[in-house]
Short mmCIF file of C-alpha atoms and ligand atoms in Angstrom, two decimals:
data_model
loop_
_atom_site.label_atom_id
_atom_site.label_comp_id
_atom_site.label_asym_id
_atom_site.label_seq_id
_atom_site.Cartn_x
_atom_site.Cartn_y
_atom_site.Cartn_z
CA UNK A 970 28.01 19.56 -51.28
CA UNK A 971 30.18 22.35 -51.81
CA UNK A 972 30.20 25.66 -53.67
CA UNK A 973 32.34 28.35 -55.17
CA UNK A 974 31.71 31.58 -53.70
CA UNK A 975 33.18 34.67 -55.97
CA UNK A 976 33.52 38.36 -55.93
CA UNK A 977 33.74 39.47 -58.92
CA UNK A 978 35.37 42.03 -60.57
CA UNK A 979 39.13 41.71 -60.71
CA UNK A 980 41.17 41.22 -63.66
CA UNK A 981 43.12 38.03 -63.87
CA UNK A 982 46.95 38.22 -64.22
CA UNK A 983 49.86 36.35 -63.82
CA UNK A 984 50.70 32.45 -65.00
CA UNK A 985 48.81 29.29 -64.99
CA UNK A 986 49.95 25.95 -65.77
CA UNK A 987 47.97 23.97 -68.29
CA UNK A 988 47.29 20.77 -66.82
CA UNK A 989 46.58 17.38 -68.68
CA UNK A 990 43.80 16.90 -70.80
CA UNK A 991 40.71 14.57 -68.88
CA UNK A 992 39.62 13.48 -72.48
CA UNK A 993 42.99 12.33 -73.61
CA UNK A 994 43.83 10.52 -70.55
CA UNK A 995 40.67 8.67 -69.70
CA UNK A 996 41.00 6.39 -73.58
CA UNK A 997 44.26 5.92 -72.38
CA UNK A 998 44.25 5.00 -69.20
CA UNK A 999 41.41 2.41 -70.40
CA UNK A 1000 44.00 1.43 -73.64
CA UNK A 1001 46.75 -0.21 -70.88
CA UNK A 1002 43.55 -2.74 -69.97
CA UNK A 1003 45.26 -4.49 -73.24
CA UNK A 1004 48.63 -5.60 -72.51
CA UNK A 1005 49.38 -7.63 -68.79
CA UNK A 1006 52.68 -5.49 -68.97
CA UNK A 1007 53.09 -2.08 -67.10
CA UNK A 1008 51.88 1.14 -68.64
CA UNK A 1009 53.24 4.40 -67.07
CA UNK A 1010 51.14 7.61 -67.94
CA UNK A 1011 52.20 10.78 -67.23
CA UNK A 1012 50.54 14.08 -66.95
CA UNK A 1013 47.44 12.59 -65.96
CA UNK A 1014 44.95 15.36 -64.22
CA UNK A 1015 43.97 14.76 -60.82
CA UNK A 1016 39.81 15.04 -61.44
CA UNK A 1017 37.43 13.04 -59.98
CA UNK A 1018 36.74 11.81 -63.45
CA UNK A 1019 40.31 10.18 -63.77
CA UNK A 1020 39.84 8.57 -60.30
CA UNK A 1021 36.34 6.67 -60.98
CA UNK A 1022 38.50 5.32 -63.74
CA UNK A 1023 41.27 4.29 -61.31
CA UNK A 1024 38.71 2.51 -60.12
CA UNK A 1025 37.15 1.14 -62.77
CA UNK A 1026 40.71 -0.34 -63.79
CA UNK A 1027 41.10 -2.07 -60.29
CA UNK A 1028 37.70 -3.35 -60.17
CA UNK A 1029 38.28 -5.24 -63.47
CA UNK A 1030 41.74 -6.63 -61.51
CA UNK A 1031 44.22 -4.14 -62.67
CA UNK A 1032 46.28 -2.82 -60.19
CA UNK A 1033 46.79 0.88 -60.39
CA UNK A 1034 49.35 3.51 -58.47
CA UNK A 1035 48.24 7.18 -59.68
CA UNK A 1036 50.45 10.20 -57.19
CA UNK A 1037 51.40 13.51 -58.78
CA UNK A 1038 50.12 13.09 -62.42
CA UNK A 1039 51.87 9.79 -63.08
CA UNK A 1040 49.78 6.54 -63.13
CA UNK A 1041 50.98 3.27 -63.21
CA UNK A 1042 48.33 0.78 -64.14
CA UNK A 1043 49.24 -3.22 -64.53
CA UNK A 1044 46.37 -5.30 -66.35
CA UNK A 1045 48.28 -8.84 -65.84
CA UNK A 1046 44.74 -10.73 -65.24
CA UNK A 1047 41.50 -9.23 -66.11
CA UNK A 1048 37.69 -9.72 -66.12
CA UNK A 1049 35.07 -8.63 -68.79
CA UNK A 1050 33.07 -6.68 -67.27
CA UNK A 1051 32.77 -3.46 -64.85
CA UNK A 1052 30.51 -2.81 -61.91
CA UNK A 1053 27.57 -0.95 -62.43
CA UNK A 1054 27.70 1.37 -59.65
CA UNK A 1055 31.08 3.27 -60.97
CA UNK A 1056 30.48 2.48 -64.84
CA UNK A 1057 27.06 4.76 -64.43
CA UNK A 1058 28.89 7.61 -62.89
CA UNK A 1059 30.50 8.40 -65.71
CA UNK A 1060 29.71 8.01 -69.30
CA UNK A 1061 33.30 7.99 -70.75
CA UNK A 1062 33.74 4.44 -68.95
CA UNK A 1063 32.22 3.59 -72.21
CA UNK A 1064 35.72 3.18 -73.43
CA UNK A 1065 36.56 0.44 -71.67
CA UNK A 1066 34.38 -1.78 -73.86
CA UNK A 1067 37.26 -1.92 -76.70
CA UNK A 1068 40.17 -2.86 -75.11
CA UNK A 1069 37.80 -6.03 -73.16
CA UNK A 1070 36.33 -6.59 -76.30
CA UNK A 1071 40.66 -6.91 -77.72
CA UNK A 1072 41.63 -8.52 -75.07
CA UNK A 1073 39.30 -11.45 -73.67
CA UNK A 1074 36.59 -11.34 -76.51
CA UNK A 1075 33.95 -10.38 -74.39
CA UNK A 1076 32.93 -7.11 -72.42
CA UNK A 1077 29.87 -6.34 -70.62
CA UNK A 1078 28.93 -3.03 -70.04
CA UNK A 1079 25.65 -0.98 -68.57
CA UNK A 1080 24.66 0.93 -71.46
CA UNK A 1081 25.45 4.74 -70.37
CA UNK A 1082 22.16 6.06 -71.02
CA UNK A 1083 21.40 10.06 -71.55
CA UNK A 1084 22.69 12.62 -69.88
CA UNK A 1085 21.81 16.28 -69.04
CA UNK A 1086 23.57 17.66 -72.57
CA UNK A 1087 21.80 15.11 -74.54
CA UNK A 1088 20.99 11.59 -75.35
CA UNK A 1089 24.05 10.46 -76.26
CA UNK A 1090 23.57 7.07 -78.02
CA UNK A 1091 26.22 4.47 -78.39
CA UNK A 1092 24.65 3.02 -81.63
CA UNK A 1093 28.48 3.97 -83.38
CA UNK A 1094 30.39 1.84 -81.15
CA UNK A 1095 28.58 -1.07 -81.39
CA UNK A 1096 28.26 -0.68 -85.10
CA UNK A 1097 32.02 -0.58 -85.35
CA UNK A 1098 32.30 -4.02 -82.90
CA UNK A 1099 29.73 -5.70 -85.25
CA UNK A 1100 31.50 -4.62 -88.10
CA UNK A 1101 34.87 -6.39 -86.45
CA UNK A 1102 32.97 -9.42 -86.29
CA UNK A 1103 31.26 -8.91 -82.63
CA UNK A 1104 28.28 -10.27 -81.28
CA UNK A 1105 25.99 -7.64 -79.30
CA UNK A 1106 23.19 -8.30 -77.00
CA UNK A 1107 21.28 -5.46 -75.37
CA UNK A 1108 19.53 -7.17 -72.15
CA UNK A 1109 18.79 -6.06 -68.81
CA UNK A 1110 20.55 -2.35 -69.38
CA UNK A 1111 23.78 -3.87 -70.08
CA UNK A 1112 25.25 -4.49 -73.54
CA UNK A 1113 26.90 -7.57 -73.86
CA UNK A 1114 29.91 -7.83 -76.64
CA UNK A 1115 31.17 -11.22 -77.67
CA UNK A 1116 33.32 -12.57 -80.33
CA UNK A 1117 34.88 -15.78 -81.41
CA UNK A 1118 37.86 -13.80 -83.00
CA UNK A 1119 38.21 -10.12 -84.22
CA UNK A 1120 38.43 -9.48 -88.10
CA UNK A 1121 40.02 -6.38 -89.84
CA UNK A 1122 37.09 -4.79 -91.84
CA UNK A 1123 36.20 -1.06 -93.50
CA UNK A 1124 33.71 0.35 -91.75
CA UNK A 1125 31.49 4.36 -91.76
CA UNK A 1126 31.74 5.35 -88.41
CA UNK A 1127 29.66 8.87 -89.08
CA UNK A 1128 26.45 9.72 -87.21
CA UNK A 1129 23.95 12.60 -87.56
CA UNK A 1130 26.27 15.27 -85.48
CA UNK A 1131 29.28 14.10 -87.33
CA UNK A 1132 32.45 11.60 -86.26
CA UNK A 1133 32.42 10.26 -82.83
CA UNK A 1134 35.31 11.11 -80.50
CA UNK A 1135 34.81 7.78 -78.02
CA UNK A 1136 33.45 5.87 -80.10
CA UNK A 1137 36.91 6.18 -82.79
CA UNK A 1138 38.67 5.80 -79.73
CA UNK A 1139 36.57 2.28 -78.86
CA UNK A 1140 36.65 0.90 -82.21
CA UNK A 1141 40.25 1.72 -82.64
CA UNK A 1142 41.68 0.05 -79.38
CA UNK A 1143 39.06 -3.30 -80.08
CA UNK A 1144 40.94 -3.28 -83.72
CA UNK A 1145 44.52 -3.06 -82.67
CA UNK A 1146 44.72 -6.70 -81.80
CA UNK A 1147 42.22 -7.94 -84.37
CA UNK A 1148 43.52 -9.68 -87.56
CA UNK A 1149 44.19 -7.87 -90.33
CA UNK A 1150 43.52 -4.14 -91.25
CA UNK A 1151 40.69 -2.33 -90.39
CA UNK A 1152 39.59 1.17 -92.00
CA UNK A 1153 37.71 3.94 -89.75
CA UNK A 1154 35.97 6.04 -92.18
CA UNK A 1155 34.45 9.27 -90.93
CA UNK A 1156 36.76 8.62 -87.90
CA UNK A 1157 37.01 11.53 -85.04
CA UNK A 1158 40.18 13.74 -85.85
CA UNK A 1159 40.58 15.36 -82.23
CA UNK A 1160 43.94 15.99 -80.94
CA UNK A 1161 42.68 13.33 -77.96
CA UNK A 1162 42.26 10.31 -81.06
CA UNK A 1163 45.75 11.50 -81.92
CA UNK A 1164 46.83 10.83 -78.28
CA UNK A 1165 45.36 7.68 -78.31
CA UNK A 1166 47.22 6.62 -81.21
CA UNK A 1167 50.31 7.43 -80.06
CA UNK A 1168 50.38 5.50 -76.88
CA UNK A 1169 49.05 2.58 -78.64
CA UNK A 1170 51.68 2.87 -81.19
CA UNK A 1171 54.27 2.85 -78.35
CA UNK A 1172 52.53 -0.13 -77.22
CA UNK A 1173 53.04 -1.84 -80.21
CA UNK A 1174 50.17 -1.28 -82.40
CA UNK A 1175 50.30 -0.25 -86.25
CA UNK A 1176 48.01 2.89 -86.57
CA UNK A 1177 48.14 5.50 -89.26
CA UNK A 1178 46.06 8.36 -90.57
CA UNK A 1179 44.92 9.48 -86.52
CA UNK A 1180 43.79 12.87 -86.96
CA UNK A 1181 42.31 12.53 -90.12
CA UNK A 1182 38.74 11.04 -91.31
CA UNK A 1183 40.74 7.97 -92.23
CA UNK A 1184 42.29 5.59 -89.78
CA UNK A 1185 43.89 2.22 -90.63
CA UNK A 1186 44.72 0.34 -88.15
CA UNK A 1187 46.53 -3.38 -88.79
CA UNK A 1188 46.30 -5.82 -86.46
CA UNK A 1189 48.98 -7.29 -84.24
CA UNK A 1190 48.96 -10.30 -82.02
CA UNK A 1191 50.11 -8.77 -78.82
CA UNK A 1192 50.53 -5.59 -76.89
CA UNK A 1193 53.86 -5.00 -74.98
CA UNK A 1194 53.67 -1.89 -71.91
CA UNK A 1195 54.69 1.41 -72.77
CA UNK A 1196 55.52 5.42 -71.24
CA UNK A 1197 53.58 8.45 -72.57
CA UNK A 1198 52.78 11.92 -71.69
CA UNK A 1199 49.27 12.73 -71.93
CA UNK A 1200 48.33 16.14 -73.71
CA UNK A 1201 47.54 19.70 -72.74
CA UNK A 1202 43.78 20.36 -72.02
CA UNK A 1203 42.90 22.12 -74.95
CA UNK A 1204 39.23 23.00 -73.19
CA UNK A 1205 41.14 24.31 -70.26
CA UNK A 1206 43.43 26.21 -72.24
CA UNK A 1207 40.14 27.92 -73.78
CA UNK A 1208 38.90 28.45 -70.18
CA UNK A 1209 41.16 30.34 -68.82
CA UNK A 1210 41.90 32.27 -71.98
CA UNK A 1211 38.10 33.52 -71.93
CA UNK A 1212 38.35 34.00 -68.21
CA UNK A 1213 40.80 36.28 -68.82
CA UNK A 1214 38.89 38.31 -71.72
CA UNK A 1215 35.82 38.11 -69.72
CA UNK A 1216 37.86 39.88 -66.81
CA UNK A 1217 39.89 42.44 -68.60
CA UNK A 1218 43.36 40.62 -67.31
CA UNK A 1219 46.45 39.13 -69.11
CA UNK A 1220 47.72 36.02 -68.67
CA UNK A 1221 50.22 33.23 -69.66
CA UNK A 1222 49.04 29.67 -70.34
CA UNK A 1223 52.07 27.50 -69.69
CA UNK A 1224 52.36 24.56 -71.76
CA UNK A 1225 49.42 25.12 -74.08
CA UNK A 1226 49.23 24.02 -77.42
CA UNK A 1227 48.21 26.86 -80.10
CA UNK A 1228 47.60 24.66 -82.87
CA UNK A 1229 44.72 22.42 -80.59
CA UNK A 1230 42.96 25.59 -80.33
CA UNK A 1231 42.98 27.18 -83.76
CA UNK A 1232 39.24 27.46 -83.79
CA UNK A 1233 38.61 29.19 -80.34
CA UNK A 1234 41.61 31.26 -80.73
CA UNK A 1235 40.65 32.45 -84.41
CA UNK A 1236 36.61 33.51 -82.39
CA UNK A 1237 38.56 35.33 -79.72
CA UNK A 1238 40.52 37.28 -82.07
CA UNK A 1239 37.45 38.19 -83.48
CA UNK A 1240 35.82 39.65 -80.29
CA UNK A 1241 38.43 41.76 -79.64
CA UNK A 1242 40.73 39.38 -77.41
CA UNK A 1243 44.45 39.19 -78.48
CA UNK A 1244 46.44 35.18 -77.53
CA UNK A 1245 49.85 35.04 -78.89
CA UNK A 1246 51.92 32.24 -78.76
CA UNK A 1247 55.02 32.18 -76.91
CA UNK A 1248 57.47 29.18 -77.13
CA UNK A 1249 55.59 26.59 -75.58
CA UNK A 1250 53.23 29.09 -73.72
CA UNK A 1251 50.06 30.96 -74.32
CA UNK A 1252 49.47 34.91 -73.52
CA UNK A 1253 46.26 36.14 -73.53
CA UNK A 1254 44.71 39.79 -73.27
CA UNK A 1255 41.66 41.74 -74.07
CA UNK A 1256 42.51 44.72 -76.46
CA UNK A 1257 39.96 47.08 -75.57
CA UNK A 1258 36.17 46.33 -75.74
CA UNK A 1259 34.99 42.73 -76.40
CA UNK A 1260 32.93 42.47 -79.50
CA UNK A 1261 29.96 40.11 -81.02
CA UNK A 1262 30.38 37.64 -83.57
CA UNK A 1263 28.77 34.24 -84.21
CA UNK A 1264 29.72 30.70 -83.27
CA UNK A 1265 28.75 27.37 -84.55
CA UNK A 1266 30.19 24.48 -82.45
CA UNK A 1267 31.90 21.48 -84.98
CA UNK A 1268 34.01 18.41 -85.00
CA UNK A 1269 37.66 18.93 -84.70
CA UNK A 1270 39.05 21.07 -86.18
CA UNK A 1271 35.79 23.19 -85.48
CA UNK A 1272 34.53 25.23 -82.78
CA UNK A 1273 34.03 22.77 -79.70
CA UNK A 1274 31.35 22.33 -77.63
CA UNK A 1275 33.20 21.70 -74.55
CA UNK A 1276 34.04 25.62 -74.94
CA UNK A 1277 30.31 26.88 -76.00
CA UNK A 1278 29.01 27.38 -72.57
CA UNK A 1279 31.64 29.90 -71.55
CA UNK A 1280 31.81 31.38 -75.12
CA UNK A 1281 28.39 32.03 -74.24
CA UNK A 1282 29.28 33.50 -70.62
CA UNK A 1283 32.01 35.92 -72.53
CA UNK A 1284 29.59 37.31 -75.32
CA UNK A 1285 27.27 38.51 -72.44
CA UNK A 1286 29.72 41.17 -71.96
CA UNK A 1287 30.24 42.10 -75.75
CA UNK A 1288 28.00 44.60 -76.58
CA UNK A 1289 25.56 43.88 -79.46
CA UNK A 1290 24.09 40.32 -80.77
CA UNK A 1291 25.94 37.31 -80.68
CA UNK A 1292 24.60 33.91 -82.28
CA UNK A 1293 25.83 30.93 -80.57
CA UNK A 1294 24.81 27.79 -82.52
CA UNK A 1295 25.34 24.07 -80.78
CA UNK A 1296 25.40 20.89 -83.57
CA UNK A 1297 26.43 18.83 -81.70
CA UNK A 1298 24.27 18.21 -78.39
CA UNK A 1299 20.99 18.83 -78.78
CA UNK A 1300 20.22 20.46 -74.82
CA UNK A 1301 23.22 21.95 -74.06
CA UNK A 1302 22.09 25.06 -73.09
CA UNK A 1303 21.42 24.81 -69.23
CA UNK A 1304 23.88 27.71 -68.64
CA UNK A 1305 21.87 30.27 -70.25
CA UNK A 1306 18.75 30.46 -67.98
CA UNK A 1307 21.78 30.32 -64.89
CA UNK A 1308 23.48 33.39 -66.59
CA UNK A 1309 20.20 35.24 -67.04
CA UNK A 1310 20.27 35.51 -63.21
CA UNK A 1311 22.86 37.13 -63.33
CA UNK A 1312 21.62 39.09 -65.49
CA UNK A 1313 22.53 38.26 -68.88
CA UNK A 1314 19.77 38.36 -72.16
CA UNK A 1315 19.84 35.29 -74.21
CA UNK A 1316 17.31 33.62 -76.17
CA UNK A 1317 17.02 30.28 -77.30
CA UNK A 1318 16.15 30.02 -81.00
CA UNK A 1319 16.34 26.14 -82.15
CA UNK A 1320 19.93 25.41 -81.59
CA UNK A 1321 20.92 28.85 -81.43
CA UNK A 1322 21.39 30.96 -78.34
CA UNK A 1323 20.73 34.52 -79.18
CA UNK A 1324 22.83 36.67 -77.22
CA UNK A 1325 22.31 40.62 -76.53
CA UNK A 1326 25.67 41.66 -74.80
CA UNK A 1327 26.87 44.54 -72.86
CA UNK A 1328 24.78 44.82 -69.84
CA UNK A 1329 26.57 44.91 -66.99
CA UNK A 1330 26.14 41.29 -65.17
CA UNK A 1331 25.59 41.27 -61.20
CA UNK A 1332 26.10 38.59 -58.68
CA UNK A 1333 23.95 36.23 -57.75
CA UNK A 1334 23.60 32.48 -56.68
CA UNK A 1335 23.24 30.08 -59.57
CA UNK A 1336 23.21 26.15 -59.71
CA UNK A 1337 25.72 24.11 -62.25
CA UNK A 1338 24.12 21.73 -64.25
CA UNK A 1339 27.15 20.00 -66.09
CA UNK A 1340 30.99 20.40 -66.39
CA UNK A 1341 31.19 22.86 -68.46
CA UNK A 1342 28.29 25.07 -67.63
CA UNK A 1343 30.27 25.28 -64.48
CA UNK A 1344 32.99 27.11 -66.31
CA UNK A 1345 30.62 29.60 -67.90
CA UNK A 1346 28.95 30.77 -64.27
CA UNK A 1347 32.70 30.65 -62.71
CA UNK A 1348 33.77 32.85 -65.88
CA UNK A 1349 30.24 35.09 -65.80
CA UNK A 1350 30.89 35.30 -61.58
CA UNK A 1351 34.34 36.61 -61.92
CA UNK A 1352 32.93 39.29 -64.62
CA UNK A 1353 30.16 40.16 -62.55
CA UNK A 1354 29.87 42.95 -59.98
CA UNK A 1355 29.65 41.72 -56.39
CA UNK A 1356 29.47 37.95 -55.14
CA UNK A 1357 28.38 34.93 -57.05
CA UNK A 1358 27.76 31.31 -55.07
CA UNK A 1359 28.31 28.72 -57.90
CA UNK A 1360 26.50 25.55 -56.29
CA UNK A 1361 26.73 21.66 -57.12
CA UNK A 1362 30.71 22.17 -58.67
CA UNK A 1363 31.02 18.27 -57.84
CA UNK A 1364 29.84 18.94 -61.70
CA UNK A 1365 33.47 21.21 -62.07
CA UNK A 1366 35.35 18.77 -60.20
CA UNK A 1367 34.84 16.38 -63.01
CA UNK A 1368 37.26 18.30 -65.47
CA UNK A 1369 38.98 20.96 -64.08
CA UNK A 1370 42.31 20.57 -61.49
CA UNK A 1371 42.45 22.66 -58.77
CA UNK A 1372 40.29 25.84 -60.82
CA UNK A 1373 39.38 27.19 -57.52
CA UNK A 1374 43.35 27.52 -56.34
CA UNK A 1375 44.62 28.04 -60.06
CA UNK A 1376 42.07 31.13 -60.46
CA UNK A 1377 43.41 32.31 -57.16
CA UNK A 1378 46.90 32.13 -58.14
CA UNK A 1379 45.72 34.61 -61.09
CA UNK A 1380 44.32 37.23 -58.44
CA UNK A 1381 40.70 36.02 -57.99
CA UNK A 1382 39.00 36.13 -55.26
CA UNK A 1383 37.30 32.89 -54.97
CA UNK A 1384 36.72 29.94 -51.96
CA UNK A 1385 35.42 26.75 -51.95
CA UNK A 1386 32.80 26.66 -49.11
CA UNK A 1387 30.16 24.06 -47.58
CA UNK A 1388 26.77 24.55 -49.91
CA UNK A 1389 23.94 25.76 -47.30
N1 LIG B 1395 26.74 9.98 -81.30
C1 LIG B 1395 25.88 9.09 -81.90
N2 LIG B 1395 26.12 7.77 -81.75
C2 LIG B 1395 27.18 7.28 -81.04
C3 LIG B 1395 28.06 8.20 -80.44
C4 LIG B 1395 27.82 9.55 -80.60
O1 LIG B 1395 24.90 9.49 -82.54
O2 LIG B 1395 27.35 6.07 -80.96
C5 LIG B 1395 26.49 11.42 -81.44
C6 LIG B 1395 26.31 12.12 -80.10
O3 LIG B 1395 24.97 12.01 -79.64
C7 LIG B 1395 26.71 13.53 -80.41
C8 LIG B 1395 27.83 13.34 -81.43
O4 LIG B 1395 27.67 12.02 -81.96
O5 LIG B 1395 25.63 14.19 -81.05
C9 LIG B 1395 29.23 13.48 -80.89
O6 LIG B 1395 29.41 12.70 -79.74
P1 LIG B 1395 30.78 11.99 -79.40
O7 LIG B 1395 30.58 10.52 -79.49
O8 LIG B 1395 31.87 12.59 -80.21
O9 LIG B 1395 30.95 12.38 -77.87
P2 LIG B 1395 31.71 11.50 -76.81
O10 LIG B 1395 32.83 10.81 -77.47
O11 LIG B 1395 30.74 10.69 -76.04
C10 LIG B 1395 33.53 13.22 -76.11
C11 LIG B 1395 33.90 13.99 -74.87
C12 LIG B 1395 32.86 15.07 -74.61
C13 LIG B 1395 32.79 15.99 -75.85
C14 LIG B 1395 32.47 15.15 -77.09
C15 LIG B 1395 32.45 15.96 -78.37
C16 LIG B 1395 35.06 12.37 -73.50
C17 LIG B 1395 35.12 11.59 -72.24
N3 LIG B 1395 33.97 13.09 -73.72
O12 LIG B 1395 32.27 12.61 -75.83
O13 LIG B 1395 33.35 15.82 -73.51
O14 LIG B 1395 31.80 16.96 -75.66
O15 LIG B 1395 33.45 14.10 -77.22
O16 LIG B 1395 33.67 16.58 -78.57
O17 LIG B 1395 36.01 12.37 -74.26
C18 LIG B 1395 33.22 17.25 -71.65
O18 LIG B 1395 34.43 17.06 -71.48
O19 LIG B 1395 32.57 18.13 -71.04
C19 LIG B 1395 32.50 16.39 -72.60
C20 LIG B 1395 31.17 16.24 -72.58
#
């Protein structure tokens, strides 16, 4: 296993490119399963997240090229369902399950199970196949979906934490190719639903209202192959922009996109951390001392919870109390007792972490629990005096491109080593 070993300290400067978003592309690399014609994606980030679903694609019989951020995946004969082994490595395989479900009328899928941020049920998804007219069996740990033929229908696709982002994205491709019209109420309004829609516009489908809590989609009877360009990671964007503020640096963000990021961007304005836009890029500095304030992760076009964890790292340096509330996972806290070894003082208070800022954090060697945890030691490590061994960053791997070389590129001094 392998590590990132920091010294802390330095302030980041300089440019760093933006790369693809992992949640955009993943929907739509799983949304070309429903045409047998070529789909060319672009802008695709190299993760290892992106290729278990390379392989997913090929292991349902798609054939798949993916070199320098452009995939081209061809889904001329496929099967209905995935092997276990690579489905339960990562839980946004889930969204294969719609396009099967469009295109053969049957998918079979291992049912994803919890993970270390929270249960995460899929009780949404398969309430919005039903509602298409669907089947569903649970048996065995797998979910099986059948149906004779897809119906348009309205359906309320809101849970107890809100919309669901996959699950909008699951019961939107399953409805593109079912008959008639089908309403999303309550549907996800992320700037990676949005995506979606696009490229299954260009592929032929009839989608409107994507980004709002109303989608209507209208069916169509076949899916022709199609080009797009997958968006900027918004929760990179934010990463590097607190990495910045938690380091006292300046940096540019090329090819981020302000208005994805409203939320974060309006919080670091408000402890003390200046991002401008410019053109099509981002510039971000600290303007003097950081300073509390209170966070309550939401829906789109709320505060996300991808960017909590190393919200959390940056308020350790912000002298004074900062409230940190999560609604949307239920455990995803396992950053703070990480930062405290560095030697950070947060509480946990319900679904709040309490932060006291403003001691001075010191190295130390901490353990990453989940992708973005990761981010918040990497962003509390290059605050912190003296060296920091992040282990287990298979976890960063997941969702970030090349962080170690990118932070290097902005000055850090940081190596990927063999774990001891
Ligand atoms: N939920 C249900 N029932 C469902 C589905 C979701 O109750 O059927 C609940 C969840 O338990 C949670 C809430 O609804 O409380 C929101 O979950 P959502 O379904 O929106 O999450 P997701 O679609 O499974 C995606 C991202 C996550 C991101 C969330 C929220 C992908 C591959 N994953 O997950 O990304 O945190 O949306 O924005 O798109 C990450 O990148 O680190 C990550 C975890």
């Amino acid at each position: 296993m392998e590590s990132f070993l920091i010294k802390g300290g330095v302030p980041l400067h300089g440019e760093v490119e933006n790369s693809g978003s992992k949640n955009a592309a993943l929907p739509i690399m799983a949304a070309a399963l429903l045409t047998n014609e070529p789909c060319v994606i672009r802008r695709v980030p190299d993760l290892s997240d992106t290729r278990f679903m390379v392989q997913i694609l090929e292991s349902l019989g798609a054939t798949a090229h993916f070199e320098g951020g452009t995939l081209t995946v061809r889904a001329k004969k496929i099967r209905g369902y995935a092997d276990y082994e690579l489905v339960r490595k990562m839980r946004g395989s889930i969204c294969i399950a719609g396009p099967l479900l469009a295109r053969l009328h049957k998918a079979r899928i291992s049912l994803p199970g919890g993970c270390i941020i929270g249960a995460r049920p899929i009780n949404l998804h398969l309430k919005g196949f039903e509602s298409l007219g669907a089947q569903i069996k649970i048996k065995g740990g797998y979910v099986d979906a059948t149906a004779k033929k897809l119906s348009g229908a309205t359906m309320f696709l809101g849970g107890r934490a809100g919309s669901t982002v996959l699950g909008t994205a699951n019961v939107m491709m399953a409805a593109v190719l079912a008959d008639g019209v089908t309403v999303i109420e309550s549907a996800a309004c992320e700037p990676e639903v949005v995506d979606l829609a696009d490229f299954l516009c260009a592929m032929g489908a009839k989608i409107s209202g994507a980004g709002s809590p109303t989608i209507t989609i209208t069916g169509v009877d076949k899916l022709h192959g199609a080009e797009h360009e997958v968006i900027p990671d918004r929760i990179e964007a934010a990463t590097f922009a607190i990495a910045a503020a938690a380091t006292d640096g300046e940096i540019t963000i090329r090819g981020a996109r302000a208005d994805h990021l409203r939320a974060v961007i309006d919080k670091l304005n408000e402890a003390g951390v200046s991002v401008e836009k410019r053109g099509a890029n981002l510039m971000v500095r600290r303007k003097g001392k950081l300073k509390p304030s209170d966070v309550t992760t939401l829906p789109y076009s709320g505060f996300p919870t991808d960017v909590q964890a190393q919200m959390t790292a940056l308020f350790t340096l912000a002298p004074g109390i900062s409230i940190i509330t999560e609604r949307i996972f239920e455990s995803r806290f396992m950053h703070v007792s990480e930062l405290a070894r560095l030697g950070a003082d947060i509480e946990i208070e319900g679904p709040s972490a309490i932060v006291k800022g403003g001691r001075p954090l010191s190295g130390a060697p901490v353990m990453a629990s989940d992708l973005r945890a990761s981010a918040a030691l990497v962003i509390a490590g290059l605050a912190a005096k003296g060296a920091t061994q992040v282990n287990r960053i298979y976890h960063l791997d997941r969702g970030y491109e090349r962080m170690d070389a990118k932070l290097r590129k902005l000055g850090a001094r940081i190596q990927r080593v063999e774990e001891k």
